[in-house]
XYZ file of C-alpha atoms in Angstrom:
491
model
C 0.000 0.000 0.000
C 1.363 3.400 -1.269
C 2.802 5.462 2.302
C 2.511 9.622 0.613
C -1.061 10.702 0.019
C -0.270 11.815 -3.292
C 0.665 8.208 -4.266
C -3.045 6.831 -2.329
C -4.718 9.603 -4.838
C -2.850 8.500 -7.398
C -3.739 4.943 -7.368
C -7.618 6.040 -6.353
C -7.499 7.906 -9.427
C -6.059 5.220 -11.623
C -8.807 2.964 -10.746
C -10.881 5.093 -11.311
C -10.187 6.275 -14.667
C -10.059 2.638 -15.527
C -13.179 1.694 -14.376
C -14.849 4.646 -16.105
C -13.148 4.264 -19.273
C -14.351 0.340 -19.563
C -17.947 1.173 -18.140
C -17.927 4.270 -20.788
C -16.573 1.967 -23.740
C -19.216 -1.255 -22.943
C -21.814 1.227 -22.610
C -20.948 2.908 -25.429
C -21.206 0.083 -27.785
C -24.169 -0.989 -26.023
C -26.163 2.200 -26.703
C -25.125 2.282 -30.021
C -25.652 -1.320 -30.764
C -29.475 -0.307 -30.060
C -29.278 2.850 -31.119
C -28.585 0.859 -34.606
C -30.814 -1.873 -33.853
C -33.430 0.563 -33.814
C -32.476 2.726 -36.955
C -32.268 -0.288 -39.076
C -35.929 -1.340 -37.425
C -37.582 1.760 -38.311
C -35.881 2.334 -41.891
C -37.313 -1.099 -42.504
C -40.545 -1.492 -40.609
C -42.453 -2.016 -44.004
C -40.081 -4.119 -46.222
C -41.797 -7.573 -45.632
C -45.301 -5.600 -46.437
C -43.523 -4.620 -49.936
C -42.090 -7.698 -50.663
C -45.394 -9.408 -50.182
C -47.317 -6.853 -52.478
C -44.797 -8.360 -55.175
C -47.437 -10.600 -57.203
C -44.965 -13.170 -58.222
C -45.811 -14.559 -54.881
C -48.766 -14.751 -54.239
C -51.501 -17.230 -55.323
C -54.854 -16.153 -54.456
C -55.277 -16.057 -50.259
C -51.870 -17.733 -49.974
C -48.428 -16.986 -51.084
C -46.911 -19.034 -53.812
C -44.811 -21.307 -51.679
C -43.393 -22.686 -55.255
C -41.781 -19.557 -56.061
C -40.562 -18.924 -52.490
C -37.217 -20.235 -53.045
C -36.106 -17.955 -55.676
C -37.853 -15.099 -54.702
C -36.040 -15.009 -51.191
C -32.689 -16.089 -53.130
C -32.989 -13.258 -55.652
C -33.584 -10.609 -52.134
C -31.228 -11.622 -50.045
C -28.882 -11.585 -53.146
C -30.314 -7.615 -53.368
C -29.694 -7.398 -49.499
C -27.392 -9.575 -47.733
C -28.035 -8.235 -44.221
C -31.775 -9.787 -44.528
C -33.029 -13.163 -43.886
C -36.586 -13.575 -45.478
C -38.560 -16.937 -43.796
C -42.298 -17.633 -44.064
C -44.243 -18.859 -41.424
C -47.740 -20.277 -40.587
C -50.050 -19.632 -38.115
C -48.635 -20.977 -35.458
C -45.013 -19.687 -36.111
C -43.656 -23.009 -37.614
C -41.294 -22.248 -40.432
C -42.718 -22.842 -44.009
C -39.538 -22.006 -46.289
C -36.349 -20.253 -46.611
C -33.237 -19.728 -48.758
C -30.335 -21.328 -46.156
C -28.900 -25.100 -45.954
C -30.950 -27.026 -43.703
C -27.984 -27.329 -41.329
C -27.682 -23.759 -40.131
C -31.320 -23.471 -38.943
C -31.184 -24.351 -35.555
C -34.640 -23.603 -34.352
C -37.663 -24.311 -36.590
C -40.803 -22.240 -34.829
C -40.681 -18.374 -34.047
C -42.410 -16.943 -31.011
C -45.001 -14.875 -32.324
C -45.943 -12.336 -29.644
C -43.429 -9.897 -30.796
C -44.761 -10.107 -34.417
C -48.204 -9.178 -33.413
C -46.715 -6.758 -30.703
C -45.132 -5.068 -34.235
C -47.939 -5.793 -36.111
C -50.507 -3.686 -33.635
C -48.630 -0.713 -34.332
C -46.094 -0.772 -31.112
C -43.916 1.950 -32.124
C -40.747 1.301 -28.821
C -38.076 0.141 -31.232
C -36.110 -1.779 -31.073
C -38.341 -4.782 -31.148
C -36.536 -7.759 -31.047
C -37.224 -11.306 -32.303
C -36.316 -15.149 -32.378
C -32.907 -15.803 -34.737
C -34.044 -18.702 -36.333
C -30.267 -19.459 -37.291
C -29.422 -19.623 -33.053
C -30.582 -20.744 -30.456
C -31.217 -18.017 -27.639
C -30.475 -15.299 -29.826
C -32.882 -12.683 -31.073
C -32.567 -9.458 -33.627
C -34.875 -6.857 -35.032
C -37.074 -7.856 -37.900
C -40.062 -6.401 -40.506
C -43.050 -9.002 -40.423
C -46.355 -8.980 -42.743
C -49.617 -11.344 -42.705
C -51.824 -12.346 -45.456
C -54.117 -12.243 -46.044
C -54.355 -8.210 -45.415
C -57.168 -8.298 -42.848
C -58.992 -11.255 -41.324
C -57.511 -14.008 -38.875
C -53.655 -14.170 -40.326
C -52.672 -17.237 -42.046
C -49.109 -17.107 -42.875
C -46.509 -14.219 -41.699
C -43.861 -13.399 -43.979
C -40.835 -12.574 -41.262
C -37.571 -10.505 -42.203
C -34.596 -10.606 -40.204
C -32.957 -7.509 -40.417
C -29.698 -8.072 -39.168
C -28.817 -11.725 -40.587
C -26.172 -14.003 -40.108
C -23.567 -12.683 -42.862
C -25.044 -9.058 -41.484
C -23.537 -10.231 -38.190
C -20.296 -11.560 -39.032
C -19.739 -8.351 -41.366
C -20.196 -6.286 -38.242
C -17.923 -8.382 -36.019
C -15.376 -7.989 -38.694
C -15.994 -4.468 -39.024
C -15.334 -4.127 -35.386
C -11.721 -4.311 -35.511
C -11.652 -1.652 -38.249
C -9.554 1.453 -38.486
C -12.429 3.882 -37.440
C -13.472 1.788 -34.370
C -9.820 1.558 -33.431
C -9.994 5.385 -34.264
C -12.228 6.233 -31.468
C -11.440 3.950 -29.012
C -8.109 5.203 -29.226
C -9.759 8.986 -28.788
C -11.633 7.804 -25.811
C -8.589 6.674 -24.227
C -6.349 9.794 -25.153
C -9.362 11.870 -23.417
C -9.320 9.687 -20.131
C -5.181 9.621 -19.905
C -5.131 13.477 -20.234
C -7.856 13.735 -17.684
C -6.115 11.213 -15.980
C -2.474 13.170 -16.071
C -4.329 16.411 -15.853
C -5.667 15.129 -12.439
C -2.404 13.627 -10.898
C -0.819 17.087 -11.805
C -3.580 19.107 -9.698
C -2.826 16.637 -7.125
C 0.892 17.314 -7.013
C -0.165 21.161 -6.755
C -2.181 20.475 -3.737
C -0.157 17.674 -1.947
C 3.474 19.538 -2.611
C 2.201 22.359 0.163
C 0.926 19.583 2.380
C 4.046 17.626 1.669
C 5.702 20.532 2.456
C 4.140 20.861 5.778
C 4.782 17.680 7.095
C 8.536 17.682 6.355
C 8.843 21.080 8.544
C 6.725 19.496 10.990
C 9.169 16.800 11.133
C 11.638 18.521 11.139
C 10.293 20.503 14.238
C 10.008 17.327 15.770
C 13.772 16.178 15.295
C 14.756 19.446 17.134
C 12.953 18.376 20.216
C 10.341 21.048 19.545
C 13.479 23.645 20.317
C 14.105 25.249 16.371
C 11.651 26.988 14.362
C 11.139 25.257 11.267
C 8.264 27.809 9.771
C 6.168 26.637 6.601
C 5.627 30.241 5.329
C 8.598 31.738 4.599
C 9.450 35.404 4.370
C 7.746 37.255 1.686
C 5.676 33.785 -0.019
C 2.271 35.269 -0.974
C -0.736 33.256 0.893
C -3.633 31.829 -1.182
C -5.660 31.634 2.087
C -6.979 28.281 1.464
C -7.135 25.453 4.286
C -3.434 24.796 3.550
C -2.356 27.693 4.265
C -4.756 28.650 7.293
C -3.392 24.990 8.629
C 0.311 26.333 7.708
C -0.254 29.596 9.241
C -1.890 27.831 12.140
C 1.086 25.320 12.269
C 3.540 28.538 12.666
C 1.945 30.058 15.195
C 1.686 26.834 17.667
C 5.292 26.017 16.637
C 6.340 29.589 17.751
C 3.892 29.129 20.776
C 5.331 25.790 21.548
C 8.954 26.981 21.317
C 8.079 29.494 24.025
C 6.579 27.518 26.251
C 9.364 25.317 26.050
C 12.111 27.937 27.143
C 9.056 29.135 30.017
C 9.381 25.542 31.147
C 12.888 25.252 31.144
C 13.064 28.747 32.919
C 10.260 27.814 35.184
C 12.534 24.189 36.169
C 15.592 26.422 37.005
C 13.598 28.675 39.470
C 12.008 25.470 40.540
C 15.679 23.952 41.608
C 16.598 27.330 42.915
C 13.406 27.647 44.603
C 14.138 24.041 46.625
C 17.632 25.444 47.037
C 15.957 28.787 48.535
C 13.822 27.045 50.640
C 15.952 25.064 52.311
C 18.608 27.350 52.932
C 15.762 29.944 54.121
C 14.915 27.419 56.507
C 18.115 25.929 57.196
C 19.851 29.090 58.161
C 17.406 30.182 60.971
C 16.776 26.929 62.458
C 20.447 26.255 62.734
C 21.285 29.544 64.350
C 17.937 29.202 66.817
C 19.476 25.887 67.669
C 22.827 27.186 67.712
C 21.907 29.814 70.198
C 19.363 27.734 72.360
C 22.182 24.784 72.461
C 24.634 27.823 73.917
C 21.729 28.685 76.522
C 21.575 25.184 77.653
C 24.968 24.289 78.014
C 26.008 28.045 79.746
C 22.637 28.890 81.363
C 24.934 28.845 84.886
C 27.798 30.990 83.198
C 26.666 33.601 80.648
C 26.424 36.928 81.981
C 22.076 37.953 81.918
C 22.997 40.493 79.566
C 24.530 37.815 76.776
C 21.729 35.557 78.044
C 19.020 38.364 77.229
C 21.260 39.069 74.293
C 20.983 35.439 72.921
C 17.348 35.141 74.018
C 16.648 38.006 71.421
C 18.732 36.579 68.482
C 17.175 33.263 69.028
C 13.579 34.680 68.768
C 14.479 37.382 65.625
C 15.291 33.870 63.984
C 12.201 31.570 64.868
C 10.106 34.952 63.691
C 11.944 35.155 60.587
C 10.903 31.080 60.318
C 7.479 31.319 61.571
C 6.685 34.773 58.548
C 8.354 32.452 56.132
C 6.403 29.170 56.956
C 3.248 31.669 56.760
C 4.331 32.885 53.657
C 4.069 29.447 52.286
C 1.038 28.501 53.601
C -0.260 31.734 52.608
C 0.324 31.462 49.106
C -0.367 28.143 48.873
C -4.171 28.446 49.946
C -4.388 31.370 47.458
C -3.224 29.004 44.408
C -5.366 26.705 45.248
C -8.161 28.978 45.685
C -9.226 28.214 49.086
C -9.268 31.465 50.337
C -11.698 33.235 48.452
C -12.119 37.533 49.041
C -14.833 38.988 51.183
C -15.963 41.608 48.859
C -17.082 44.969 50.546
C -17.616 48.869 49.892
C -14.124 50.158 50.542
C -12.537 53.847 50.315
C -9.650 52.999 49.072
C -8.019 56.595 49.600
C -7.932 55.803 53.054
C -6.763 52.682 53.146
C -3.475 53.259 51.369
C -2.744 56.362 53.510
C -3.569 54.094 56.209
C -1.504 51.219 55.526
C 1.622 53.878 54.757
C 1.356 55.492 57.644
C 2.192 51.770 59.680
C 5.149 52.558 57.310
C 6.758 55.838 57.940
C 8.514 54.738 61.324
C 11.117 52.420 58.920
C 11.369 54.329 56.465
C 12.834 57.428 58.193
C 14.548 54.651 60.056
C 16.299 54.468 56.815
C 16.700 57.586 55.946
C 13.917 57.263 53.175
C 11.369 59.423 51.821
C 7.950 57.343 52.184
C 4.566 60.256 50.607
C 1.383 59.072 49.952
C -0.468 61.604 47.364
C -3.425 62.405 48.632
C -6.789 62.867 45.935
C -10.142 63.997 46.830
C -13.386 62.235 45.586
C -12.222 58.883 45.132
C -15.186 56.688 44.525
C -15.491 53.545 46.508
C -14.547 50.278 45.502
C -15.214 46.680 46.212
C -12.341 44.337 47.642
C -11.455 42.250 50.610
C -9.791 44.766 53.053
C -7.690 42.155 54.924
C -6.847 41.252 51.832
C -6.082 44.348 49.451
C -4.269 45.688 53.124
C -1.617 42.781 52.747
C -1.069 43.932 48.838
C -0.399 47.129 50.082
C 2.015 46.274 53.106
C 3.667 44.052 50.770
C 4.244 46.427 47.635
C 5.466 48.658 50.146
C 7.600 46.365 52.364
C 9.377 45.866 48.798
C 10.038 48.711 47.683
C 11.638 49.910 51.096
C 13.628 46.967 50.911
C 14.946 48.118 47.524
C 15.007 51.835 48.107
C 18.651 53.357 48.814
C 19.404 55.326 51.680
C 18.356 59.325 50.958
C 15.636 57.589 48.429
C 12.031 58.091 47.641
C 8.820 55.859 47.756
C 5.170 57.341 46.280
C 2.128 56.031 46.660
C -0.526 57.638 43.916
C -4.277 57.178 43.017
C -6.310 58.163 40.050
C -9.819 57.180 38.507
C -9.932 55.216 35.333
C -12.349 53.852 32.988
C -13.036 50.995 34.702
C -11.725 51.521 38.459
C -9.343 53.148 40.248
C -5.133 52.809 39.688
C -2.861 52.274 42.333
C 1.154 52.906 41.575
C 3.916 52.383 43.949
C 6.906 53.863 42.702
C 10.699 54.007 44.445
C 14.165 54.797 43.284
C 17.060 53.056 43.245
C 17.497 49.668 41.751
C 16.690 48.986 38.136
C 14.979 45.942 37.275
C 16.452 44.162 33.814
C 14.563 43.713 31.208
C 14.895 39.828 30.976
C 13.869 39.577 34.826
C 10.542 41.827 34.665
C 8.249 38.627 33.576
C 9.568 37.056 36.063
C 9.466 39.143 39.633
C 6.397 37.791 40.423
C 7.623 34.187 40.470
C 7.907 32.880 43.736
C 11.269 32.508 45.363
C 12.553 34.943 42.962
C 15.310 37.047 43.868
C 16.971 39.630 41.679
C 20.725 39.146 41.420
C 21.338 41.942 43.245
C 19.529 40.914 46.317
C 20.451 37.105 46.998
C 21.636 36.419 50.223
C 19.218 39.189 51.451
C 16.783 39.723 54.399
C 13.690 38.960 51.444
C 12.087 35.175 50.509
C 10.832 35.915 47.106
C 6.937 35.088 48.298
C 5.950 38.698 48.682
C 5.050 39.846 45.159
C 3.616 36.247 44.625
C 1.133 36.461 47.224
C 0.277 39.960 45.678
C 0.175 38.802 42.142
C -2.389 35.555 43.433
C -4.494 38.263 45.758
C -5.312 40.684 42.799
C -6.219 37.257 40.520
C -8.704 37.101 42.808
C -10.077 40.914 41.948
C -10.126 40.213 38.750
C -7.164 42.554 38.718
C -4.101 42.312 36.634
C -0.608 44.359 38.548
C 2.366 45.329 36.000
C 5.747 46.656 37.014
C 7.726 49.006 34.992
C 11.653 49.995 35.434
C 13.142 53.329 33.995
C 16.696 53.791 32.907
C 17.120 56.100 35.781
C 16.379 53.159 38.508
C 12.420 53.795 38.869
C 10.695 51.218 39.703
C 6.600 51.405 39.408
C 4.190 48.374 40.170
C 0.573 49.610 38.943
C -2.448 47.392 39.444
C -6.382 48.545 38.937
C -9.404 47.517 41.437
C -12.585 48.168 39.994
C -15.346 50.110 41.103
C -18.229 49.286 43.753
C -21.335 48.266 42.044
C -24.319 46.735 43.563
C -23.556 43.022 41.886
């Protein structure tokens, strides 16, 4: 069985033309065998009622059987295709002009006759061939007398025996050949006109497969694209699959350096984790073993000292451990938001204000704009408050000494915008898509005070608003996260 889809048409179409060109030929000779059948019946319908008005054989009521003999010899003679006989009644033969031998059958059925003789006009009408034995041919048939009950039927086969054998002969001639020959030349140009479309069509989606396999042998990692630069599109389904074929290739190629991406921060993310909580719990043991073993000789003050150290640690372990669980109920959707009518002006001046302490502590600038006539919107407070504290919390962490952090409102659209903007470091390019991984540290800041869950549990609270948050870097080393909540309606 052919393997290419070209060579499956191929073959389909092969058959096909052969079958057609054998049904067209046998029913081509068919029709035309009747067609001639019935020409020859028509032309002739009356020649056994003119051969019987010839006087030379008749004899009174009944026809001159004496002078039979010669008077069909001296017709057929005239006509060769004809075969004159003369029957009775009943359809028994009386006479005719043949050696005994090749009459094979010596009584005619006679319903055709009088089927003729009522004036049934459906030619061809067809008739028992004396001279064989199942086979019948068109014939002219007359009674006499004229009118009354019919006594004898002179019967005239149209198409005789030496008729016959002329046109079997006469098949194999030059003009037969002719058009056979032009039948065939018609079907094998149709036939090579055909394959040739098919090549057209099948070279595209022969095409396609190759750069899909191609595709394939790179691991899904190279772009193999089927439209190539500046190749004019018909538009068909081809194409719209090519086109289609592209853009998941393209798609698929991306997704494939996301994953790869996403399976380093996964192995740095295990790394992270375990040295987050590795490096607290081993100094909180660390300084709880020294308790233990000194209790009786460290001075209170190194005790208290200790005491504090140990408990900055299991804090920093207990927010991180929170952090987790935190953000792992919010993937999985199991804490859902409280929606309620919220001014969200004073919230965010709110929520800075728990900020201003440590930021001056750090010798940075922390303003909160202030705009009038904010219109309320809906949100989970607990909620939209920890997006807040931990936008902020960021960007403090990230702000330089003698730096500045602003908090600003305005009314869109659709809601109202939120931007928190600092100065100092510059996020890259590259890293923007993915701060809001989790575990995600800049390179600047590894080994820092941060865990990287912050802006994730941000990013998975405003998912649950409906809200989409975007962060933006400047040249200059502004940094600006921007998210929109929408407004309160009554749904």
């Amino acid at each position: 069985m052919p393997r290419t889809l070209y060579a499956k048409l191929a073959l389909v179409m092969l058959a096909l033309v052969t079958v057609l060109g054998i049904s067209y030929g046998t029913f081509t000779l068919y029709t035309s065998k009747l067609f001639m059948q019935e020409l020859n019946q028509r032309f002739n319908r009356d020649l056994a009622r003119q051969l019987l008005v010839d006087q030379e054989i008749l004899d009174g009521k009944m026809i001159d059987q004496s002078m039979i003999s010669n008077i069909f010899k001296r017709y057929m003679h005239i006509n060769p295709a004809i075969e004159i006989y003369l029957l009775d009644a009943a359809g028994k033969i009386l006479a005719f002009e043949a050696p005994e031998m090749r009459i094979k059958r010596h009584h005619v059925d006679l319903a055709p006759l009088k089927r003729m003789l009522s004036g049934d006009m459906s030619y061809p009408i067809v008739g028992d061939d004396p001279r064989h034995e199942d086979r019948q041919k068109v014939f002219s048939v007359a009674t006499y007398p004229w009118e009354g009950e019919a006594q004898q039927y002179l019967y005239v086969v149209l198409a005789g025996e030496d008729y016959a054998t002329a046109q079997e002969l006469l098949s194999d001639s030059y003009f037969l050949q002719l058009s056979m020959l032009a039948v065939g030349g018609t079907l094998l140009f149709g036939l090579l006109t055909t394959l040739f479309i098919f090549n057209l069509l099948t070279h595209r989606l022969t095409r396609l497969s190759q750069v899909m396999a191609a595709f394939r042998k790179s691991d899904f990692r190279e772009e193999h694209p089927y439209t190539l630069e500046g190749e004019v599109i018909n538009g068909d389904e081809l194409d719209r699959l090519g086109a289609t074929y592209d853009e998941m290739s393209q798609r698929i190629i991306e997704q494939m350096e996301s994953l790869e991406k996403k399976d380093s921060l996964r192995r740095n993310l295990i790394a992270n984790v375990s040295h987050d909580l590795r490096t607290p719990l081993a100094a909180l043991r660390g300084y709880l073993e020294t308790l233990q073993l000194k209790t009786d000789t460290l001075p209170v003050a190194q005790r208290k000292e200790y005491l504090d150290i140990a408990y900055k640690h299991s804090e920093r372990l207990s927010q991180l451990i929170s952090d987790l669980f935190e953000l792992s109920k919010l993937d999985a959707r199991e804490t859902l938001p409280t929606m309620e009518l919220l001014a969200i002006g004073e919230l965010v001046h709110d929520v800075s204000q728990q900020f201003q302490l440590n930021a001056s502590e750090q010798e940075i600038s922390l303003r909160c704009d202030p705009v009038e006539g904010l219109p309320f919107i809906s949100a989970d407070i607990g909620m939209l408050e920890r997006v807040l504290e931990n936008l902020i919390s960021n960007a403090i962490h990230h702000t330089p000494k003698d730096g500045q952090i602003t908090l600003a409102m305005k009314t869109l659209n659709k809601g109202v915008e939120i931007t928190i903007s600092n100065s100092g470091e510059k996020i890259s390019i590259e890293n923007i898509p993915y701060v809001f991984e989790r575990f995600y540290q800049s390179p600047e800041n590894r080994g820092g005070s941060g865990n990287g869950l912050g802006l994730a549990i941000v990013k998975r609270i405003l998912e649950l608003h409906n809200s989409d948050i975007s962060v933006s870097s400047s040249a200059g080393g502004d940094t600006t996260f921007r998210f929109t909540l929408p407004f309160h309606t009554k749904n």
